[in-house]
Short mmCIF file of C-alpha atoms in Angstrom, two decimals:
data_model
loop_
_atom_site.label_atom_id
_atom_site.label_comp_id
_atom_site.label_asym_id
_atom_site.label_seq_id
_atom_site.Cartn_x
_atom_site.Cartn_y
_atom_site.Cartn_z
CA UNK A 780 2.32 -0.54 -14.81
CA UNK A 781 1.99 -4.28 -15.34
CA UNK A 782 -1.37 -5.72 -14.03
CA UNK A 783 -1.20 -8.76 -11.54
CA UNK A 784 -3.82 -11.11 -11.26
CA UNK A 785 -4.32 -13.08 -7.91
CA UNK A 786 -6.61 -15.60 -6.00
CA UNK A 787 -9.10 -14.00 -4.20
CA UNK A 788 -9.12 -16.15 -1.51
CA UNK A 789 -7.47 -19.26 0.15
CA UNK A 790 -7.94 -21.12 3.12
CA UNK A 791 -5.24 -23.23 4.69
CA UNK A 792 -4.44 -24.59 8.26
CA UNK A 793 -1.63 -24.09 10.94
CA UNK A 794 1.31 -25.61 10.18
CA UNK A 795 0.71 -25.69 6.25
CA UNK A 796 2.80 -24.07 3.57
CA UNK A 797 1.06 -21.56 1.85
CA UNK A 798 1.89 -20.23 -1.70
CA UNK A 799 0.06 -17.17 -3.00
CA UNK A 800 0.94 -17.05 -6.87
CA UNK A 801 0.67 -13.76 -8.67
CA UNK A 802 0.01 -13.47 -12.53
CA UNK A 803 1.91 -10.26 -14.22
CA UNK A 804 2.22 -11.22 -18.16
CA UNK A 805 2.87 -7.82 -18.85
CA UNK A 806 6.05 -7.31 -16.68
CA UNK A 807 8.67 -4.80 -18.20
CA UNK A 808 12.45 -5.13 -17.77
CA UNK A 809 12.81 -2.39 -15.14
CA UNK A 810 9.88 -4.13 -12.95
CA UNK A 811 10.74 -5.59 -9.54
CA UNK A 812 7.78 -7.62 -7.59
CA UNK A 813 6.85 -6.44 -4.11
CA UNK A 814 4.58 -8.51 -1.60
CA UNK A 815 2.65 -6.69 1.20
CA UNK A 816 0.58 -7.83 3.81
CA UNK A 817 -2.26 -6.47 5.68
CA UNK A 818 -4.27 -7.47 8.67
CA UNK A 819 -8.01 -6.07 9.45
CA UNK A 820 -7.58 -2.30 11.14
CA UNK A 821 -4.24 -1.54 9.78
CA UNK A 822 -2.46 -0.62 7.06
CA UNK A 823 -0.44 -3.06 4.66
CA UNK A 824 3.11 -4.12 5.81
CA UNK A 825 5.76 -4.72 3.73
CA UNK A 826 7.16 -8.22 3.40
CA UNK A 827 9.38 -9.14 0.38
CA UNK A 828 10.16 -7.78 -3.02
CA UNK A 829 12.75 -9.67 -5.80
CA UNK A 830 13.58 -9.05 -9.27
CA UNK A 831 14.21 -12.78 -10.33
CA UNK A 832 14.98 -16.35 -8.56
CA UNK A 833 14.08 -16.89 -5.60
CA UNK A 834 14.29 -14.07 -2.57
CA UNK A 835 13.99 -15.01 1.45
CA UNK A 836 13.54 -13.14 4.37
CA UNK A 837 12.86 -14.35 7.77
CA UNK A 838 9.03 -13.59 6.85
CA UNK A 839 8.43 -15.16 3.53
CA UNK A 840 10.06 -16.52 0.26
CA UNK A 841 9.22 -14.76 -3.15
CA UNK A 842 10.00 -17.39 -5.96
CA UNK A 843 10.09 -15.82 -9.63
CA UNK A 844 10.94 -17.61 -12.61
CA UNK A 845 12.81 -17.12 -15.61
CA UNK A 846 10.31 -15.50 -17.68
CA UNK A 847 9.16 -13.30 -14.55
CA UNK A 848 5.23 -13.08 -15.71
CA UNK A 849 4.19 -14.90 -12.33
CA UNK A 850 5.63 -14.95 -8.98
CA UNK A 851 4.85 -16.78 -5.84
CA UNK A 852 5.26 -16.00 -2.33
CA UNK A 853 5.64 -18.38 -0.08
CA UNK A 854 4.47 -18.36 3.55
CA UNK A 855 6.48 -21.44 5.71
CA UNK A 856 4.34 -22.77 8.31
CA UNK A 857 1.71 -20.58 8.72
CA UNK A 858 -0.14 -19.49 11.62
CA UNK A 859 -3.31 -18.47 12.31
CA UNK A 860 -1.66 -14.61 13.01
CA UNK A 861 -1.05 -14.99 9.06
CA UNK A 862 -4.82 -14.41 8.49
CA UNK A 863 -4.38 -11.20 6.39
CA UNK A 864 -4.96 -10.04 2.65
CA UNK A 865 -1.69 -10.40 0.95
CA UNK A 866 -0.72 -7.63 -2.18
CA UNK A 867 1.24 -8.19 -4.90
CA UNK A 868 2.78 -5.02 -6.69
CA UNK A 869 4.96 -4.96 -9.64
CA UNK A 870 6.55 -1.58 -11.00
CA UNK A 871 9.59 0.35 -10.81
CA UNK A 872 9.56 2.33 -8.12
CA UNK A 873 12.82 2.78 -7.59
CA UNK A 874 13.66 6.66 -7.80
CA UNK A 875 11.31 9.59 -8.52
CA UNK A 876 7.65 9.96 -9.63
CA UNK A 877 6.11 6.54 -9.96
CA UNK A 878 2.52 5.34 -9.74
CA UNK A 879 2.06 1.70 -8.17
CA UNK A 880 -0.87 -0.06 -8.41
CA UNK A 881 -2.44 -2.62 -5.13
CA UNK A 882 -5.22 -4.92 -6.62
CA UNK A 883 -7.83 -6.53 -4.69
CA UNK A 884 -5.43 -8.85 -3.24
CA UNK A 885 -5.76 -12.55 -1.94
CA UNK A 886 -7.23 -12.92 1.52
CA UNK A 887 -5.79 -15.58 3.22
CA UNK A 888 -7.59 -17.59 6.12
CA UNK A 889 -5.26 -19.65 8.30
CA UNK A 890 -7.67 -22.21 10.22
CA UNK A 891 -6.50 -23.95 13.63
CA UNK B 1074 10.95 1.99 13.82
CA UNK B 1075 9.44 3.94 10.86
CA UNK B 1076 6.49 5.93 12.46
CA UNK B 1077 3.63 7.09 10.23
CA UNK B 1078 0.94 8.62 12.45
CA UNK B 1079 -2.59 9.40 11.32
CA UNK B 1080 -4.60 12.73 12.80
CA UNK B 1081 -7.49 10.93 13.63
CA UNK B 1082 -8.23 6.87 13.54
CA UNK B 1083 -12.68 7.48 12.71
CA UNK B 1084 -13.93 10.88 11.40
CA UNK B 1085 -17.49 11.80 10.76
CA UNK B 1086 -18.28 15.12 8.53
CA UNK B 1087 -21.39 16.26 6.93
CA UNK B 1088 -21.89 16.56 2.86
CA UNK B 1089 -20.65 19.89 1.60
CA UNK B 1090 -17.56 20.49 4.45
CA UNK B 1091 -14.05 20.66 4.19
CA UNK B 1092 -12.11 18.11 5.84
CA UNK B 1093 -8.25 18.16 6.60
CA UNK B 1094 -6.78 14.48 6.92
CA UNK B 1095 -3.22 15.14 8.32
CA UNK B 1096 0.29 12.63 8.09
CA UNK B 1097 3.42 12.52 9.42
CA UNK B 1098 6.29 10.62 9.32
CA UNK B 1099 9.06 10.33 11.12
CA UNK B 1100 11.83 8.81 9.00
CA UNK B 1101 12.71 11.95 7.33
CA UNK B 1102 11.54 9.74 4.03
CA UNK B 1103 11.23 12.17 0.56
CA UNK B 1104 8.08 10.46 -1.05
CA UNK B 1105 5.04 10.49 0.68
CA UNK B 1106 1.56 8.68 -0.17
CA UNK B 1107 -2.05 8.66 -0.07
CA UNK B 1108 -4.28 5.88 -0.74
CA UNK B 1109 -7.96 5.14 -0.58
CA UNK B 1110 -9.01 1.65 -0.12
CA UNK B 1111 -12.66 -0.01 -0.41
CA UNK B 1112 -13.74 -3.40 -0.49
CA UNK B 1113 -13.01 -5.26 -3.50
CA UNK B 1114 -11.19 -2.07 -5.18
CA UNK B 1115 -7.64 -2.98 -2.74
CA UNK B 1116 -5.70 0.38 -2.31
CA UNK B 1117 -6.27 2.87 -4.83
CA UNK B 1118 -3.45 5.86 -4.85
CA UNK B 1119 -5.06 9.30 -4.78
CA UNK B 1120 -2.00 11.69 -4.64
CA UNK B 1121 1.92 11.48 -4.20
CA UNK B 1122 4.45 13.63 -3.49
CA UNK B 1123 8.05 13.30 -3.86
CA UNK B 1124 9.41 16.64 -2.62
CA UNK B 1125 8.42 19.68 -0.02
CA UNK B 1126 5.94 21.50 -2.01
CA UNK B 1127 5.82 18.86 -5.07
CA UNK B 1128 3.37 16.95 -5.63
CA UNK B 1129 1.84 14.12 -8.52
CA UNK B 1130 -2.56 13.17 -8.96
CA UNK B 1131 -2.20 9.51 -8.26
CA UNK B 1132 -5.15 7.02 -10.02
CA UNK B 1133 -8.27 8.91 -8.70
CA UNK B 1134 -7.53 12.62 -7.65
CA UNK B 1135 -10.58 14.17 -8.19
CA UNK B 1136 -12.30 15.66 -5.55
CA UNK B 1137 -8.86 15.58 -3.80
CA UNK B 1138 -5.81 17.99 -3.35
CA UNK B 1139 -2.93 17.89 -1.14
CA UNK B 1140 -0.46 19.93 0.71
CA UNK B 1141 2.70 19.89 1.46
CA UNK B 1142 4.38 22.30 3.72
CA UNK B 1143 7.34 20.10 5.33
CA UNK B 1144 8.79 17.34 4.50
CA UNK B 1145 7.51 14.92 7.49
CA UNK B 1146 3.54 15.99 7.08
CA UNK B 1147 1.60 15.91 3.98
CA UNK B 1148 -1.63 16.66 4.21
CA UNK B 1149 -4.83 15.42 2.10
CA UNK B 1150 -7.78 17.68 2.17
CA UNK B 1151 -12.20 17.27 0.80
CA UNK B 1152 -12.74 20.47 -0.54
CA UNK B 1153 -16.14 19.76 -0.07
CA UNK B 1154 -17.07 15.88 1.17
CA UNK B 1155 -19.65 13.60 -0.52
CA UNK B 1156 -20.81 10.41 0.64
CA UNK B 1157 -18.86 8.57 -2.36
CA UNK B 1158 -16.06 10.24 -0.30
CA UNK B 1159 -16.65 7.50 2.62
CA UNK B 1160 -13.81 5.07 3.07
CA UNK B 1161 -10.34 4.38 4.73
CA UNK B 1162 -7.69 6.79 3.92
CA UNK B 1163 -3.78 5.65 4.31
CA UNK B 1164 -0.78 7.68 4.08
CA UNK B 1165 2.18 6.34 3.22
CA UNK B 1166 5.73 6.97 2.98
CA UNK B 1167 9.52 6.07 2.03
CA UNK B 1168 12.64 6.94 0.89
CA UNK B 1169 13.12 8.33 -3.12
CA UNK B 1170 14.98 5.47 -3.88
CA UNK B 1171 13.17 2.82 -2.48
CA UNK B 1172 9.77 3.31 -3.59
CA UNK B 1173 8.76 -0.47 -3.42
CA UNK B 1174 9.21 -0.05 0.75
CA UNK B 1175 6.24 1.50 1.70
CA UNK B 1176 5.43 2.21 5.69
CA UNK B 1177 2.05 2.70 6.22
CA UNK B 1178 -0.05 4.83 9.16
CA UNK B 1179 -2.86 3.22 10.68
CA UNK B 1180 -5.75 4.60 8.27
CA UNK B 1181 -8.30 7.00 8.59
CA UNK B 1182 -12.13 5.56 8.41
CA UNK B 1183 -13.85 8.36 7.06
CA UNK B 1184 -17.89 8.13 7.54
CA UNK B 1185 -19.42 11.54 5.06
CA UNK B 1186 -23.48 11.76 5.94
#
């Protein structure tokens, strides 16, 4: 599985855009790139996967670019419920046996 | 709404006893997860299982083994619990073919002494 590499931390105030980019050099052809988020007490959430271009839900946007070794997910107008640590996977984990990997993640602080 | 439910929220045991963490979903999903998360080490997959009865050693299975009966409970059991053993424990779990989606119980905190 293809490591990622993330901030560990960012700070950022209400209202704000925040984008979270993930490093994955090592991405293989089959790999999609899934975002999760987690708040203190509970476990992660998912919020967005994509394969390539640009992916939006009513939660986030996931913005991946040609060469797909980095990806950034974009939070619009955050909120100080955003506080969380935010994941980013990358694998195929499609169908079957897989292993998927969560990495220290970036903690996000949303200040008032 | 996906419901994964956790046996107990905070568990204490001693060194040296077995302890039975228990799952279950409710979505009928095939695969079926757990995870082990500390600080600065994110979530770190101990054991999946994709079938009734199947199962695959995750990243760090040792001192771990699982069991699984039905398809909506998978179980993750401490043959015999040591303090390095102390941490939250998630379960997880989705359909085969849509492994990325992952719905997630509440966690276990596990405290060994």
């Amino acid at each position: 599985l293809a490591k990622t590499t993330q901030p560990i931390s960012m700070d950022s105030y209400e209202g704000q855009e925040v984008n979270i980019t993930c490093s994955h050099n090592n991405i293989a052809t089959n790999d999609y790139i899934t975002w999760y988020q987690q708040f203190p007490s509970q476990g992660p959430r998912f919020i967005i996967q994509g394969y390539k271009t640009k992916v939006t839900n009513e939660v986030a946007s996931l913005f991946i670019p040609a060469d797909r070794k980095s990806s950034t997910l974009s939070l619009p107008r955050v909120s100080l419920s955003d506080t969380a640590v935010y994941y980013c996977l990358v694998g195929d984990m499609g169908t079957g046996g897989f292993k998927t990997i969560f990495g220290a993640g970036t903690r996000l602080f949303v200040k008032a | 709404d996906v419901k994964v439910t956790q046996s107990s929220r905070y568990l204490v045991k001693r060194t040296g006893e077995k302890v039975f963490l228990e799952c279950v979903q409710d979505m009928d999903h095939e695969n079926m997860f757990w995870y082990r998360q500390d600080p600065g080490l994110g979530l770190r997959l101990i054991y999946f299982s994709y079938d009734v009865k199947m199962k695959e050693k995750g990243d760090i299975p040792e001192g771990y083994s699982v069991s699984r009966e039905k398809k909506e409970r998978f179980s993750l059991i401490l043959e015999s619990a040591s303090t390095n053993q102390t941490s939250m424990y998630l379960c997880a779990s989705t359909f085969r073919d849509r492994g990325r989606e992952q719905y997630f119980g509440p966690g276990t905190r596990l405290t060994v002494t």
